[in-house]
PDB file of C-alpha atoms in Angstrom:
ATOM      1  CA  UNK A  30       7.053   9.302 -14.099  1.00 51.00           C
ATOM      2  CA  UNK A  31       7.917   5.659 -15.699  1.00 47.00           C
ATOM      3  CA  UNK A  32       7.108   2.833 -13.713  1.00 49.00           C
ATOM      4  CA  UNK A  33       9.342  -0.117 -13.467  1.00 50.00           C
ATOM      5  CA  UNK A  34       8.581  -3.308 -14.240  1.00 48.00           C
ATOM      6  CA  UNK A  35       5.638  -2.830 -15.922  1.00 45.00           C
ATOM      7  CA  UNK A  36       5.032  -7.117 -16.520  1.00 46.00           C
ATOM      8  CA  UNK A  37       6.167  -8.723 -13.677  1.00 46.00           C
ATOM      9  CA  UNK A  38       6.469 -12.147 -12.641  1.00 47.00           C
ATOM     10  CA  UNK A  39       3.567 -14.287 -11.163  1.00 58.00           C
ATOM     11  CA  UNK A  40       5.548 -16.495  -8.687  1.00 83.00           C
ATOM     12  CA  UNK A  41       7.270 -13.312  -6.538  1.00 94.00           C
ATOM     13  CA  UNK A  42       4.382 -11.164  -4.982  1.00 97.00           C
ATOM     14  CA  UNK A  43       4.097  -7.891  -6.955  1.00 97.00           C
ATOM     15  CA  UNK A  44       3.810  -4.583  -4.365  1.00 98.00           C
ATOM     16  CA  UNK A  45       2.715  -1.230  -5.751  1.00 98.00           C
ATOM     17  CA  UNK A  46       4.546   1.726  -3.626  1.00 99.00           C
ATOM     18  CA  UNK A  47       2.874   5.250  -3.270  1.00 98.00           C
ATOM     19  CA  UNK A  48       4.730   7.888  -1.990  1.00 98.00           C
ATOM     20  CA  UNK A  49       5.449  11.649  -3.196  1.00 96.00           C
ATOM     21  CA  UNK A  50       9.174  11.558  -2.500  1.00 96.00           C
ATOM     22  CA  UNK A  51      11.213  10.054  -4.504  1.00 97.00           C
ATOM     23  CA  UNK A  52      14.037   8.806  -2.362  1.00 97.00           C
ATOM     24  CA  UNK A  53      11.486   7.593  -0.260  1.00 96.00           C
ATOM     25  CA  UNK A  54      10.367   5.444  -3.348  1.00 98.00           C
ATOM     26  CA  UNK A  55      13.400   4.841  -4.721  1.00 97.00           C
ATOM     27  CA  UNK A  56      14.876   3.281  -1.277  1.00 98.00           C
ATOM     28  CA  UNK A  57      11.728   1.154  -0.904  1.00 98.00           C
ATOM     29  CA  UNK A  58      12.058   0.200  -3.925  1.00 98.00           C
ATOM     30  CA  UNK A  59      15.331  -1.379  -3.488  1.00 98.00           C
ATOM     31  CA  UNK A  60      14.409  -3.064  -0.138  1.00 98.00           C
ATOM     32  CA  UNK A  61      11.643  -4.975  -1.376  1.00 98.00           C
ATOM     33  CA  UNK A  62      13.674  -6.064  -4.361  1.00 97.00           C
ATOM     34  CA  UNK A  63      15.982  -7.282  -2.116  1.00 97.00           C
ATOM     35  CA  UNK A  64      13.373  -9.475  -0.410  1.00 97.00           C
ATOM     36  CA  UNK A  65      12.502 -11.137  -3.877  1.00 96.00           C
ATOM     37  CA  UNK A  66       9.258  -8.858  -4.644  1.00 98.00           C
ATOM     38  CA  UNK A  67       8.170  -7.345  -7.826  1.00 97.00           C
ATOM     39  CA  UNK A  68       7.737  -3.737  -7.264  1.00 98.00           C
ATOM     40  CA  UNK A  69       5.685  -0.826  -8.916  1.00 98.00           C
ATOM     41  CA  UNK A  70       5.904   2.649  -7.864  1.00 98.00           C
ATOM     42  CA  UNK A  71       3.692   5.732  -8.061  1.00 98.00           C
ATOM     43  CA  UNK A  72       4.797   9.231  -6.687  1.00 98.00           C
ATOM     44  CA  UNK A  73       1.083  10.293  -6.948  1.00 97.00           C
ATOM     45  CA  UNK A  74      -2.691   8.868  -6.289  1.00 97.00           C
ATOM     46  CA  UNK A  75      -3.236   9.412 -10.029  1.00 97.00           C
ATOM     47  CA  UNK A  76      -0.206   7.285 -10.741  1.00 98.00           C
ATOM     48  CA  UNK A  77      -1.618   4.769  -8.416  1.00 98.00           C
ATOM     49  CA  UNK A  78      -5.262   4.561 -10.055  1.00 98.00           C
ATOM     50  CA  UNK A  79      -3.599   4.564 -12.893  1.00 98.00           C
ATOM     51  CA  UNK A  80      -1.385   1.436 -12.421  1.00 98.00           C
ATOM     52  CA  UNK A  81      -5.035  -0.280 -10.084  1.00 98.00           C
ATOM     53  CA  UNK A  82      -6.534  -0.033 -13.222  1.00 97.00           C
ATOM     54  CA  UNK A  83      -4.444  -1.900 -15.602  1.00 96.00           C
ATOM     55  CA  UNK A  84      -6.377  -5.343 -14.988  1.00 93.00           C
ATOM     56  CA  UNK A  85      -3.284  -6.814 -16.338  1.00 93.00           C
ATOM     57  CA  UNK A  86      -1.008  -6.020 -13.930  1.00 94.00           C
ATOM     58  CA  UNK A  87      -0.308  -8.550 -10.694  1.00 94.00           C
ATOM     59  CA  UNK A  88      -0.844  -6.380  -7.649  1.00 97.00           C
ATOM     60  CA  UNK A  89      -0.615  -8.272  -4.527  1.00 96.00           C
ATOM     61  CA  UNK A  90      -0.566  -5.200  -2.038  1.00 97.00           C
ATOM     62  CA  UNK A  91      -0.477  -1.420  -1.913  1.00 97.00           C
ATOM     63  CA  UNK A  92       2.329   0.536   0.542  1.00 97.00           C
ATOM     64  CA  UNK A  93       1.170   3.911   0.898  1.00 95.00           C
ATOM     65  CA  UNK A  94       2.006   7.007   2.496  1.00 93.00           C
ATOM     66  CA  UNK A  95      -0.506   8.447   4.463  1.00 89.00           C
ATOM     67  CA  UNK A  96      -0.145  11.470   3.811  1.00 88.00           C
ATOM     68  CA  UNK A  97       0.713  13.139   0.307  1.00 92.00           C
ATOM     69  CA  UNK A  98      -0.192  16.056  -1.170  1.00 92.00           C
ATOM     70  CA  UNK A  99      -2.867  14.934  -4.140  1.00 90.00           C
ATOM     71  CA  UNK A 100      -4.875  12.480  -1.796  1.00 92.00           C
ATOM     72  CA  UNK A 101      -4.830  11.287   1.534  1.00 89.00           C
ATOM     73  CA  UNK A 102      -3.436   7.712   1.819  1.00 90.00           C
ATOM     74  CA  UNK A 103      -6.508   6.154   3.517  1.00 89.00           C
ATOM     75  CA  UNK A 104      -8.479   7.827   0.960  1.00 91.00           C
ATOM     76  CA  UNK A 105      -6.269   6.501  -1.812  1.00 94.00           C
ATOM     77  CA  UNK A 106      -6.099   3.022  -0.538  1.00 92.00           C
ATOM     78  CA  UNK A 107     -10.489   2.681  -0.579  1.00 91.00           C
ATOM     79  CA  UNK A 108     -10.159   3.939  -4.084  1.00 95.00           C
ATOM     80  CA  UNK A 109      -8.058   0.896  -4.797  1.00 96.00           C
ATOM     81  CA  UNK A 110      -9.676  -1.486  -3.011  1.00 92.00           C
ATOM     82  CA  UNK A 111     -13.068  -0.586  -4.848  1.00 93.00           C
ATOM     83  CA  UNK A 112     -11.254  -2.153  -7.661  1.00 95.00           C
ATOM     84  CA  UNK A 113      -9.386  -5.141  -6.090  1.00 95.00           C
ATOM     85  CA  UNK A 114     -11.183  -5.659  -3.215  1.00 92.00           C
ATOM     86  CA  UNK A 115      -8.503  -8.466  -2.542  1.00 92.00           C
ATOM     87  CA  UNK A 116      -5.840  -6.522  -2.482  1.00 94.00           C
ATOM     88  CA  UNK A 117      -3.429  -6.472   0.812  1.00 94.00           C
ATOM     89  CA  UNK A 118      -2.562  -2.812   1.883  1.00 93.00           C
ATOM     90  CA  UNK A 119      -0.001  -1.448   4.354  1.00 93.00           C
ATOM     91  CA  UNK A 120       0.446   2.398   5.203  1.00 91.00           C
ATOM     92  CA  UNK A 121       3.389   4.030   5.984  1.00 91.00           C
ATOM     93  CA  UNK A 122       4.312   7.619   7.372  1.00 88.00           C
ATOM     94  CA  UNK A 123       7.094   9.754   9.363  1.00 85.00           C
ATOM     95  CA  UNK A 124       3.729  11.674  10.632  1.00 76.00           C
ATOM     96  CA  UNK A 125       3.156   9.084  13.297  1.00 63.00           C
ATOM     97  CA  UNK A 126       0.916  11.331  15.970  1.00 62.00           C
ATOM     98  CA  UNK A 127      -2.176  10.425  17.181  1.00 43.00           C
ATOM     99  CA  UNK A 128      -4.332  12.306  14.152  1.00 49.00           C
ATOM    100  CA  UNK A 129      -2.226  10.397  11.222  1.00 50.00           C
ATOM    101  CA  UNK A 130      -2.121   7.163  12.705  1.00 55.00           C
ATOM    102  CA  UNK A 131      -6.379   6.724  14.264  1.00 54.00           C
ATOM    103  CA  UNK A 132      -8.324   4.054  14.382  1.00 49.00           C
ATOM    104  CA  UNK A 133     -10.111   4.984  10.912  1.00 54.00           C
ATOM    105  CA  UNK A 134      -6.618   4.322   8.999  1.00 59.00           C
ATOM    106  CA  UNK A 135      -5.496   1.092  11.049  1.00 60.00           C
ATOM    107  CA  UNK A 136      -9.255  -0.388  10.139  1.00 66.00           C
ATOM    108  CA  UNK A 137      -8.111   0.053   6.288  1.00 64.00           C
ATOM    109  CA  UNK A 138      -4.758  -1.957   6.465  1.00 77.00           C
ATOM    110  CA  UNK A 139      -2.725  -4.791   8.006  1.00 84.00           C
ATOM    111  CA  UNK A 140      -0.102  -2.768   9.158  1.00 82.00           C
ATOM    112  CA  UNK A 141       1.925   0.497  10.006  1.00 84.00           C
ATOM    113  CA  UNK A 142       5.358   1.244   9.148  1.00 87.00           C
ATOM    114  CA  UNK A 143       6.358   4.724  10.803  1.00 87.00           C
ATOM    115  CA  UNK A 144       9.137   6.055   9.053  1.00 89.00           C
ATOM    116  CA  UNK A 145      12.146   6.075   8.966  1.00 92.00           C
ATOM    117  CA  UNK A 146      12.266   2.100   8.862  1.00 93.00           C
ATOM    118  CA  UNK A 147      14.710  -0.357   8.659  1.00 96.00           C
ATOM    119  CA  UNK A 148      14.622  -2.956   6.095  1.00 98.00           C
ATOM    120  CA  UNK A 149      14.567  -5.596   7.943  1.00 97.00           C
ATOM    121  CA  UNK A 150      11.448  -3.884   9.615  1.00 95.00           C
ATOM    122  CA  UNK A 151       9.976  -3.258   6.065  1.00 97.00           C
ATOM    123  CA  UNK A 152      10.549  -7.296   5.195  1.00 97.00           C
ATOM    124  CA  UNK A 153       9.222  -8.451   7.906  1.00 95.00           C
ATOM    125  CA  UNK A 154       6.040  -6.151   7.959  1.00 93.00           C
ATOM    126  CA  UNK A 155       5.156  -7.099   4.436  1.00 96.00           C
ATOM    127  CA  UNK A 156       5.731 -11.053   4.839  1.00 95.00           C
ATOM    128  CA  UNK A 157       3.335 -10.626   7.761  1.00 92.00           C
ATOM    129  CA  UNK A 158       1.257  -8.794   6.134  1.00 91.00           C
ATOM    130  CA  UNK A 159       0.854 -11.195   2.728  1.00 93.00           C
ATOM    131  CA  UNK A 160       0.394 -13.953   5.205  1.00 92.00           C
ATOM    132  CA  UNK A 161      -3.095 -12.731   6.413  1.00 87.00           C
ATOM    133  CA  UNK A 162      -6.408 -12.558   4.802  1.00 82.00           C
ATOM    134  CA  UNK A 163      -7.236  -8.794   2.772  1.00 72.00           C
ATOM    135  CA  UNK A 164      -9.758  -7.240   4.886  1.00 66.00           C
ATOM    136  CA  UNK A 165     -12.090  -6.942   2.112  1.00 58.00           C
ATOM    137  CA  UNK A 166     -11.742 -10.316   0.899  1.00 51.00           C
ATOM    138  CA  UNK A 167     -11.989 -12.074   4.559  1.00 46.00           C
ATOM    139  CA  UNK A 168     -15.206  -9.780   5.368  1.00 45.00           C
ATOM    140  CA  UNK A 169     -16.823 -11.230   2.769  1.00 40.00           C
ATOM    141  CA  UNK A 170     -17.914  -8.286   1.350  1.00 34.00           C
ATOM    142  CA  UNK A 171     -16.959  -5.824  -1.071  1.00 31.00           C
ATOM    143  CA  UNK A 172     -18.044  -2.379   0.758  1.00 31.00           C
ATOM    144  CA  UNK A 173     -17.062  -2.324   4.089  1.00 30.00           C
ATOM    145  CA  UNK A 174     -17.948   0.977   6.637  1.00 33.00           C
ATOM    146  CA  UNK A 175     -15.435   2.687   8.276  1.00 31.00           C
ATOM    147  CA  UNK A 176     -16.841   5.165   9.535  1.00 33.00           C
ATOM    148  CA  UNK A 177     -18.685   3.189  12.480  1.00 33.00           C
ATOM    149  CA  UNK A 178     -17.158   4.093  15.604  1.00 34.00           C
ATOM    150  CA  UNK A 179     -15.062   7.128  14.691  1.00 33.00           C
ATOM    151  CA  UNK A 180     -14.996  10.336  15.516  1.00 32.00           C
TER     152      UNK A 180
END
């Protein structure tokens, strides 16, 4: 699948979109634009590492769905941040029980966007969002474990 823009411009955070639907993608793809950010997009984890990877491409912050059916999101987004531990990451689903949406994925990102979502909602969430510290970055450390406390 080609991936649009592949340079993008320093001064407008750059967002990298994971999802396996593609009007999913394609719809968040035109909300962020909207809200003046560069956007990537990857309809599969392999896509994603792919595009994490490419140490010359801006990536300010990951918005994944949770669950797809190559990887898990949560799974997807430590993958990621084991090779830009700085990066900001957000998870988004329309599976928004009590087993998608635990303690173990919340510890990963800044936020939740259960879908369907407005974009307003989807704005707002992300400006938050790129407002706060990466989890990685403010702990200090680059290998966090989050598996303390779960079940």
């Amino acid at each position: 699948m080609p991936v649009f823009p592949i340079h993008t411009r320093d001064k407008h955070p750059t967002i990298l979109v994971v999802d396996d639907d593609l009007s999913v993608l394609g719809l968040v793809k035109l909300m962020l634009e909207c809200g003046d950010y560069n956007v990537l997009i990857a309809d599969s984890g392999n896509e994603a590492i792919r595009l994490a990877e490419q140490t010359d491409l801006q990536i300010d912050m990951i918005l994944v769905d949770v669950v797809m059916p190559d990887v898990k999101g949560p799974d997807l987004a430590e993958r990621i941040l084991g090779m830009r531990p700085r990066i900001k990451v957000l998870f988004m689903s329309g599976f928004a029980d009590a087993e998608v949406v635990c303690v173990k994925v919340l510890e990963r990102a800044l936020g939740f966007l259960p879908k369907p979502f407005t974009s307003a909602g989807l704005l707002a969430c992300v400006k938050n969002a790129l407002a706060r510290p990466a989890l990685r970055a403010a702990a200090g450390s680059n290998v966090l474990d989050f598996s303390a406390g779960t079940s």
